[in-house]
Amino acid sequence: MRPQVLFPLFTDIASLKGIGAKYEKLIKKLCGDKVVDMLWHLPYSLIDRTYQPKIATAQEGKVATIKVRVVEHIPPKSKKQPYKVVVEDDSDEMILNFFKVYADSTAKNLPVGEERVISGKVESFNGMKQMTHPDYIVLPAEAEKIIGIEPVYPLTAGVTNKMLCRLVRQALQRVADYPEWEDDKFVHQRGFMPFRQALLQAHFPKKIADVEPSSLARMRLAYDELLANQLALAIVRQKVKKQPGRVLASSGELQRKVLSHLSFDLTNAQKRVLAEIEADQKAPFRMLRLLQGDVGSGKTIVALLSMLNAVECGAQAAIMAPTEILAKQHLETMQPLCAQLGVRAELLTGRVKGKARKQILEDLALGKINIIIGTHALFVDDVAFKDLAYIVVDEQHRFGVQQRLALSAKGNDADILVMTATPIPRTLVLTAYGDMEYSKIDEVPAGRKPVDTRAVPLSKLPDVVAGLKRKLDDGCRAYWVCPLVEESEKTDLAAAEERFATLQRVFGNKVGMVHGKMKEAEKDAVMEDFKSGKITLLVATTVIEVGVNVPEATLMIIEHAERFGLAQLHQLRGRIKRGFQASTCILMYGYPLSETSRSRLDIMRKTEDGFLIAEKDLELRGGGEILGTRQSGFSEFKVADMSVHKDLLYTANKDAKLILELDPALASPRGQALRILLYLFGQDDAVRTYRS
Ligand code: ADP
Ligand code: MG
């Protein structure tokens, strides 16, 4: 249960004074549902209201706080003019402008002859000082209501900064002095202040450096958040590891047979990764491992070899692909190899129906099928296994921590391997996949030819089409990728269809098209035609992004390449990197091309290193984009900012491991304090694992 000291923070944000029904929705959307969310809504700037000049000396453009006397009201002559109020002090006069303000309320706030303290930006017009809509108009006795240095918060239409300041102050009053959860020595070394003090300092900046992510207060808060994240993931990992798992210790007989049938040797990276997987398979604990390898690095064969370990032990293995096309592709690779060993591999997707399906379900339940290849339908349906001991999830980087846990519940203490071709920067691996062990194939098989990548303006389209024609006449196969932006999917689809039509005029029935709105079966049919060579040019929206394998395709043209993310371009280009022939990728860009876009295309031309590209992409676009989801566990950080706090993340990762080594039950005084930290940052699931 959540510690009692945190109760005041975990009540509805509407319980703060001054929200009311009117603002509840807006504030919730801006900050979050709970009072605690207000704490993480940090200012990004500040307004210094300590400047208190006389009217005569008030500098134009500066925010000033001035004591004035009201002289006269001048109502507007037309609707477009402002309502003017003349004020003075002993140095000069000044005009206050109000647009669309009822004379009544203005008059009430500024009665002629009375004194008021006003604060706002000083302007000048025709030699006369002015102020438009002062931020503050208060009685001299209430001058301290004006915050000397006012934090400036991210806002949304309808919510004022003043209002947020008031709400944040209330929220901060609900923060108690919690016991220190960080290591004393570390806090001392870094010069960190206690949590509560850091929070106050972050919300009440004194100078602009105080709102920088690199300020000591923010560093402390960021570290707290990162430690909560890393500790939560480490706890889940610890739990998975403690779950009893299968001991899949084969003699490697089937593997040796397969390897003898292959035309190549495994790369060192493949061998190393396979050994890492096998160590997990042999251990009596549940395996949950991420296998990362760039496109074409040879993950499929590693998956198959590890599945055969399970089969040799008399159990079943499953591999789950994100699409039907990919599942079928795996079948085509694996089935012939398995057949030579007397191992039965079958396909089960939503499209296997009727009698065939019934038969497969029956044989699966009886254990007559050793390896089943399919889509996620494998796990949601009425599919029963005789003894499923090993699950491979392919290309499924959209799989969250909770889903991984759910999946592991389906099998018979099954070991799980998650494979992804999206090179994920280390920071992301730690935060989004921190619950998993991690293997990386960091080497592609020797002899691969680099892709000749060129950037060409869209105005050269006719030349590109002419070049394409020559290539196709020579017997090559090519992809033509059209951009598809989610929000305006329809118009983009229309654009793609238009391009398809123009290309059809040149290439006739040799052109096919696939897009996201097509039924799986239709897509498959077109893909089949492309694979078999019935069509030689495939116009596609980004649906071809994941894993499709047509070794004969050696040319790719990407229209409006500047609209794609780097990681996406890398994935796309990977489609023509599969053979040993030279291949070409043409990145067509539209004008105007921004600096960033230009440097992105440059990176694509200069390197094929997916990890380097991913790091750059992260710098340019942020983590959520790489994983294609907001719930990547990366964009979720409230305080931490990976462009500044990367090092803190690595430290938090080590710290979390050490904490669990010394105090696996979080029972020590520091452990108890850490529980508060976990709750504070919403990592309730992790703490709850202690009770189950
Ligand atoms: P990915 O990691 O993208 O899934 P694949 O497993 O599909 O890559 O492998 C790409 C191609 O490389 C396949 O045709 C596969 O047979 C081949 N391959 C895999 N490992 C090696 C190797 N060690 N040497 C040469 N070719 C290999
Ligand atoms: Mg693959």
Coordinates of N, CA, C and O in Angstrom, one line a residue, residues 368-484:
K368 N 2.4 -32.9 -31.8 CA 2.9 -33.4 -33.1 C 3.6 -32.3 -33.9 O 4.3 -32.5 -34.8
I369 N 3.3 -31.0 -33.6 CA 4.0 -29.9 -34.2 C 5.0 -29.4 -33.2 O 4.7 -29.2 -32.0
N370 N 6.3 -29.3 -33.7 CA 7.4 -28.9 -32.8 C 7.5 -27.4 -32.7 O 7.8 -26.8 -31.7
I371 N 7.4 -26.8 -33.9 CA 7.6 -25.4 -34.0 C 6.4 -24.7 -34.7 O 6.0 -25.1 -35.8
I372 N 5.8 -23.7 -34.0 CA 4.7 -23.1 -34.6 C 5.1 -21.6 -34.9 O 5.7 -21.0 -34.1
I373 N 4.8 -21.2 -36.1 CA 5.1 -19.9 -36.6 C 3.8 -19.1 -36.8 O 2.9 -19.6 -37.5
G374 N 3.7 -17.9 -36.2 CA 2.4 -17.2 -36.4 C 2.5 -15.8 -36.1 O 3.6 -15.2 -36.0
T375 N 1.3 -15.2 -35.9 CA 1.2 -13.8 -35.5 C 0.7 -13.8 -34.0 O 0.6 -14.8 -33.4
H376 N 0.4 -12.6 -33.5 CA 0.0 -12.5 -32.1 C -1.3 -13.3 -31.9 O -1.6 -13.7 -30.8
A377 N -2.0 -13.7 -33.0 CA -3.2 -14.6 -32.9 C -2.8 -15.9 -32.2 O -3.7 -16.5 -31.6
L378 N -1.6 -16.3 -32.2 CA -1.1 -17.5 -31.6 C -1.5 -17.5 -30.1 O -1.7 -18.5 -29.5
F379 N -1.5 -16.3 -29.5 CA -1.7 -16.2 -28.1 C -3.0 -15.7 -27.5 O -3.3 -15.7 -26.4
V380 N -3.8 -15.1 -28.5 CA -5.1 -14.7 -28.0 C -6.2 -15.7 -28.2 O -7.2 -15.7 -27.6
D381 N -5.9 -16.6 -29.1 CA -7.0 -17.6 -29.5 C -7.1 -18.8 -28.6 O -6.4 -18.8 -27.5
D382 N -7.8 -19.7 -29.1 CA -8.1 -20.9 -28.3 C -6.9 -21.9 -28.5 O -7.1 -23.1 -28.5
V383 N -5.8 -21.4 -28.8 CA -4.6 -22.3 -29.1 C -4.1 -22.9 -27.8 O -3.7 -22.3 -26.9
A384 N -4.1 -24.3 -27.8 CA -3.5 -25.0 -26.7 C -2.2 -25.7 -27.1 O -2.2 -26.3 -28.3
F385 N -1.3 -25.7 -26.3 CA 0.0 -26.4 -26.6 C 0.1 -27.6 -25.8 O -0.5 -27.7 -24.7
K386 N 0.9 -28.6 -26.3 CA 1.2 -29.7 -25.4 C 2.2 -29.3 -24.3 O 2.0 -29.5 -23.1
D387 N 3.2 -28.6 -24.8 CA 4.3 -28.2 -23.9 C 5.1 -27.1 -24.5 O 6.2 -27.3 -25.0
L388 N 4.6 -25.9 -24.4 CA 5.3 -24.7 -25.0 C 6.4 -24.2 -24.0 O 6.1 -23.8 -22.9
A389 N 7.6 -24.3 -24.4 CA 8.7 -24.0 -23.5 C 9.5 -22.8 -23.9 O 10.4 -22.3 -23.2
Y390 N 9.3 -22.4 -25.2 CA 10.1 -21.3 -25.7 C 9.4 -20.4 -26.7 O 8.8 -21.0 -27.6
I391 N 9.4 -19.2 -26.5 CA 8.7 -18.2 -27.3 C 9.6 -17.2 -27.9 O 10.4 -16.5 -27.1
V392 N 9.6 -17.0 -29.2 CA 10.4 -15.9 -29.8 C 9.4 -14.9 -30.3 O 8.5 -15.2 -31.0
V393 N 9.6 -13.6 -29.9 CA 8.8 -12.5 -30.4 C 9.6 -11.7 -31.4 O 10.6 -11.1 -31.0
D394 N 9.2 -11.7 -32.7 CA 10.1 -11.1 -33.7 C 9.7 -9.6 -34.0 O 8.5 -9.4 -34.2
E395 N 10.7 -8.8 -34.1 CA 10.4 -7.4 -34.6 C 9.4 -6.7 -33.8 O 8.7 -5.9 -34.3
Q396 N 9.2 -7.1 -32.6 CA 8.1 -6.6 -31.8 C 8.5 -5.5 -30.8 O 8.4 -5.7 -29.6
H397 N 9.0 -4.4 -31.3 CA 9.5 -3.4 -30.4 C 8.4 -2.6 -29.8 O 8.6 -1.7 -29.0
R398 N 7.1 -2.9 -30.2 CA 6.0 -2.1 -29.7 C 5.4 -2.9 -28.5 O 4.2 -2.7 -28.2
F399 N 6.2 -3.7 -27.9 CA 5.7 -4.6 -26.8 C 6.1 -4.0 -25.5 O 7.3 -3.9 -25.2
G400 N 5.2 -3.7 -24.7 CA 5.5 -3.0 -23.4 C 5.9 -4.1 -22.3 O 5.7 -5.3 -22.5
V401 N 6.4 -3.6 -21.2 CA 6.8 -4.4 -20.1 C 5.6 -5.3 -19.6 O 5.8 -6.5 -19.4
Q402 N 4.5 -4.7 -19.5 CA 3.3 -5.5 -19.0 C 2.9 -6.6 -20.0 O 2.6 -7.7 -19.6
Q403 N 3.0 -6.3 -21.3 CA 2.6 -7.3 -22.3 C 3.6 -8.5 -22.2 O 3.3 -9.6 -22.4
R404 N 4.9 -8.1 -22.0 CA 5.9 -9.2 -21.9 C 5.6 -10.1 -20.7 O 5.7 -11.3 -20.8
L405 N 5.2 -9.5 -19.6 CA 4.9 -10.4 -18.5 C 3.6 -11.2 -18.8 O 3.6 -12.4 -18.4
A406 N 2.6 -10.7 -19.5 CA 1.4 -11.4 -19.8 C 1.8 -12.6 -20.7 O 1.3 -13.7 -20.5
L407 N 2.6 -12.3 -21.6 CA 3.0 -13.4 -22.6 C 3.7 -14.6 -21.9 O 3.4 -15.7 -22.1
S408 N 4.5 -14.2 -20.9 CA 5.3 -15.3 -20.3 C 4.3 -16.2 -19.4 O 4.6 -17.3 -19.1
A409 N 3.1 -15.6 -19.1 CA 2.2 -16.4 -18.4 C 1.5 -17.5 -19.2 O 1.0 -18.5 -18.7
K410 N 1.5 -17.3 -20.6 CA 0.8 -18.2 -21.5 C 1.5 -19.6 -21.6 O 0.8 -20.6 -21.7
G411 N 2.8 -19.5 -21.6 CA 3.5 -20.8 -21.8 C 3.7 -21.6 -20.5 O 3.2 -21.1 -19.5
N412 N 4.3 -22.7 -20.7 CA 4.6 -23.5 -19.5 C 5.9 -23.1 -18.9 O 6.9 -23.7 -19.2
D413 N 5.9 -22.1 -18.2 CA 7.2 -21.4 -17.7 C 8.1 -21.1 -18.9 O 9.3 -21.3 -18.8
A414 N 7.5 -20.7 -20.0 CA 8.3 -20.6 -21.2 C 9.3 -19.5 -21.1 O 9.1 -18.5 -20.5
D415 N 10.5 -19.8 -21.7 CA 11.5 -18.8 -21.9 C 11.1 -17.8 -23.0 O 10.5 -18.3 -24.0
I416 N 11.5 -16.6 -22.9 CA 11.1 -15.6 -24.0 C 12.3 -14.9 -24.6 O 13.1 -14.4 -23.8
L417 N 12.3 -14.9 -25.9 CA 13.3 -14.1 -26.6 C 12.6 -13.0 -27.4 O 11.7 -13.4 -28.2
V418 N 12.9 -11.8 -27.2 CA 12.3 -10.7 -28.0 C 13.4 -10.2 -29.0 O 14.4 -9.8 -28.5
M419 N 13.0 -10.2 -30.3 CA 14.0 -9.8 -31.2 C 13.6 -8.4 -31.8 O 12.4 -8.2 -32.2
T420 N 14.5 -7.5 -32.0 CA 14.2 -6.3 -32.7 C 15.3 -5.9 -33.6 O 16.5 -6.0 -33.3
A421 N 14.9 -5.4 -34.8 CA 15.9 -4.9 -35.8 C 16.0 -3.4 -35.7 O 16.8 -2.8 -36.3
T422 N 15.2 -2.8 -34.8 CA 15.4 -1.3 -34.6 C 16.5 -1.1 -33.7 O 16.5 -1.5 -32.5
P423 N 17.6 -0.5 -34.2 CA 18.7 -0.3 -33.3 C 18.3 0.7 -32.2 O 17.8 1.7 -32.5
I424 N 18.4 0.2 -31.0 CA 17.9 1.1 -29.9 C 19.1 1.6 -29.1 O 20.0 0.8 -28.7
P425 N 19.2 2.9 -29.0 CA 20.3 3.5 -28.2 C 20.3 2.9 -26.8 O 19.3 2.6 -26.3
R426 N 21.5 2.9 -26.2 CA 21.7 2.3 -24.9 C 20.7 3.0 -23.9 O 20.2 2.3 -23.0
T427 N 20.6 4.3 -23.9 CA 19.7 4.9 -23.0 C 18.3 4.4 -23.0 O 17.7 4.2 -22.0
L428 N 17.9 4.1 -24.2 CA 16.5 3.6 -24.4 C 16.4 2.1 -24.0 O 15.4 1.7 -23.4
V429 N 17.5 1.4 -24.2 CA 17.5 0.0 -23.8 C 17.3 0.0 -22.3 O 16.5 -0.8 -21.7
L430 N 18.0 0.8 -21.6 CA 18.0 0.8 -20.1 C 16.6 1.2 -19.6 O 16.1 0.7 -18.6
T431 N 15.9 2.2 -20.3 CA 14.7 2.7 -19.7 C 13.5 1.9 -20.2 O 12.6 1.6 -19.4
A432 N 13.4 1.5 -21.5 CA 12.3 0.9 -22.0 C 12.4 -0.7 -21.9 O 11.4 -1.3 -21.9
Y433 N 13.6 -1.2 -21.9 CA 13.7 -2.6 -21.8 C 14.5 -3.1 -20.6 O 15.1 -4.1 -20.6
G434 N 14.6 -2.2 -19.6 CA 15.4 -2.5 -18.4 C 15.0 -3.7 -17.7 O 15.7 -4.1 -16.8
D435 N 13.8 -4.2 -18.0 CA 13.4 -5.5 -17.3 C 13.9 -6.7 -17.9 O 13.7 -7.8 -17.4
M436 N 14.7 -6.5 -19.0 CA 15.1 -7.7 -19.8 C 16.6 -7.8 -19.8 O 17.3 -6.8 -19.7
E437 N 17.1 -9.0 -20.0 CA 18.5 -9.2 -20.3 C 18.7 -8.8 -21.7 O 17.7 -8.7 -22.5
Y438 N 19.9 -8.6 -22.1 CA 20.1 -7.9 -23.4 C 21.3 -8.5 -24.2 O 22.4 -8.7 -23.7
S439 N 21.0 -8.9 -25.4 CA 22.1 -9.4 -26.3 C 22.1 -8.6 -27.6 O 21.0 -8.1 -28.1
K440 N 23.2 -8.5 -28.2 CA 23.3 -7.6 -29.4 C 24.2 -8.3 -30.4 O 25.3 -8.6 -30.2
I441 N 23.6 -8.4 -31.6 CA 24.5 -8.9 -32.8 C 25.0 -7.6 -33.4 O 24.3 -6.9 -34.1
D442 N 26.3 -7.4 -33.2 CA 26.9 -6.1 -33.6 C 27.8 -6.3 -34.8 O 28.8 -5.6 -34.9
E443 N 27.4 -7.2 -35.7 CA 28.3 -7.5 -36.8 C 27.4 -8.1 -37.9 O 26.6 -8.9 -37.6
V444 N 27.6 -7.6 -39.1 CA 26.8 -8.2 -40.2 C 27.7 -9.2 -40.9 O 29.0 -9.1 -40.9
P445 N 27.2 -10.3 -41.5 CA 28.0 -11.3 -42.2 C 28.9 -10.6 -43.2 O 28.6 -9.6 -43.9
A446 N 30.1 -11.1 -43.4 CA 31.1 -10.6 -44.2 C 30.6 -10.6 -45.7 O 29.8 -11.4 -46.1
G447 N 31.1 -9.7 -46.5 CA 30.9 -9.7 -47.9 C 29.7 -8.9 -48.4 O 29.4 -8.8 -49.5
R448 N 29.0 -8.3 -47.4 CA 27.8 -7.5 -47.8 C 28.3 -6.2 -48.5 O 29.2 -5.5 -47.9
K449 N 27.7 -5.9 -49.6 CA 28.1 -4.6 -50.2 C 27.3 -3.5 -49.6 O 26.2 -3.6 -49.3
P450 N 28.0 -2.3 -49.5 CA 27.3 -1.2 -48.9 C 26.3 -0.7 -49.9 O 26.4 -0.9 -51.1
V451 N 25.2 0.0 -49.4 CA 24.2 0.6 -50.3 C 24.7 1.9 -50.7 O 25.1 2.7 -49.9
D452 N 24.6 2.1 -52.0 CA 25.0 3.5 -52.5 C 23.8 4.4 -52.3 O 22.8 4.2 -53.0
T453 N 23.9 5.3 -51.4 CA 22.8 6.2 -51.0 C 23.0 7.6 -51.5 O 24.0 8.2 -51.3
R454 N 22.0 8.1 -52.2 CA 22.1 9.4 -52.8 C 20.9 10.3 -52.5 O 19.8 9.7 -52.4
A455 N 21.2 11.5 -52.3 CA 20.1 12.5 -52.1 C 19.8 13.3 -53.4 O 20.8 13.8 -54.0
V456 N 18.6 13.3 -53.9 CA 18.3 13.9 -55.2 C 17.0 14.7 -55.0 O 16.1 14.3 -54.3
P457 N 17.0 16.0 -55.5 CA 15.8 16.8 -55.3 C 14.6 16.2 -56.1 O 14.8 15.6 -57.2
L458 N 13.4 16.4 -55.7 CA 12.2 15.9 -56.4 C 12.1 16.4 -57.8 O 11.5 15.8 -58.6
S459 N 12.7 17.6 -58.0 CA 12.6 18.2 -59.3 C 13.3 17.3 -60.4 O 13.0 17.4 -61.6
K460 N 14.1 16.4 -59.9 CA 14.8 15.5 -60.9 C 14.0 14.2 -61.1 O 14.6 13.2 -61.6
L461 N 12.8 14.2 -60.7 CA 12.0 13.0 -60.8 C 12.0 12.4 -62.2 O 12.2 11.1 -62.3
P462 N 11.9 13.1 -63.3 CA 12.0 12.5 -64.6 C 13.3 11.7 -64.8 O 13.2 10.6 -65.4
D463 N 14.4 12.2 -64.4 CA 15.7 11.5 -64.5 C 15.6 10.2 -63.7 O 16.2 9.2 -64.2
V464 N 15.1 10.3 -62.5 CA 15.1 9.1 -61.7 C 14.2 8.0 -62.3 O 14.6 6.9 -62.3
V465 N 13.1 8.4 -62.9 CA 12.2 7.5 -63.5 C 12.9 6.8 -64.7 O 12.9 5.6 -65.0
A466 N 13.7 7.7 -65.5 CA 14.4 7.1 -66.6 C 15.5 6.1 -66.2 O 15.6 5.0 -66.8
G467 N 16.2 6.5 -65.1 CA 17.2 5.5 -64.5 C 16.5 4.3 -64.1 O 17.1 3.2 -64.3
L468 N 15.4 4.4 -63.4 CA 14.7 3.3 -62.9 C 14.3 2.3 -64.1 O 14.4 1.1 -64.0
K469 N 13.9 2.9 -65.2 CA 13.5 2.1 -66.3 C 14.7 1.3 -66.8 O 14.5 0.1 -67.1
R470 N 15.8 1.9 -66.9 CA 17.0 1.2 -67.3 C 17.3 0.0 -66.4 O 17.5 -1.1 -66.9
K471 N 17.2 0.2 -65.1 CA 17.5 -0.8 -64.1 C 16.5 -2.0 -64.3 O 16.9 -3.1 -64.3
L472 N 15.2 -1.6 -64.4 CA 14.2 -2.7 -64.5 C 14.4 -3.5 -65.8 O 14.2 -4.7 -65.8
D473 N 14.7 -2.8 -66.8 CA 15.0 -3.5 -68.1 C 16.1 -4.5 -68.0 O 16.2 -5.5 -68.6
D474 N 17.1 -4.1 -67.1 CA 18.2 -5.0 -66.8 C 17.8 -6.2 -65.9 O 18.7 -7.0 -65.6
G475 N 16.6 -6.2 -65.4 CA 16.1 -7.3 -64.7 C 16.2 -7.1 -63.1 O 16.0 -8.1 -62.4
C476 N 16.4 -5.9 -62.7 CA 16.4 -5.6 -61.3 C 15.0 -5.4 -60.8 O 14.1 -5.1 -61.5
R477 N 14.8 -5.5 -59.5 CA 13.5 -5.2 -58.9 C 13.7 -4.0 -57.9 O 14.7 -3.8 -57.3
A478 N 12.6 -3.2 -57.8 CA 12.8 -1.9 -57.1 C 11.5 -1.6 -56.2 O 10.4 -2.0 -56.6
Y479 N 11.8 -0.9 -55.1 CA 10.7 -0.3 -54.3 C 10.6 1.1 -54.6 O 11.6 1.8 -54.8
W480 N 9.4 1.6 -54.6 CA 9.2 3.1 -54.6 C 8.3 3.4 -53.4 O 7.2 3.0 -53.3
V481 N 8.9 4.1 -52.5 CA 8.3 4.4 -51.2 C 7.7 5.8 -51.2 O 8.3 6.8 -51.4
C482 N 6.4 5.9 -50.9 CA 5.7 7.1 -50.8 C 5.4 7.4 -49.3 O 5.2 6.5 -48.5
P483 N 5.6 8.7 -48.9 CA 5.4 9.0 -47.5 C 3.9 8.9 -47.1 O 3.0 9.1 -47.9
L484 N 3.7 8.5 -45.9 CA 2.4 8.4 -45.4 C 2.4 9.0 -44.0 O 3.0 8.6 -43.1

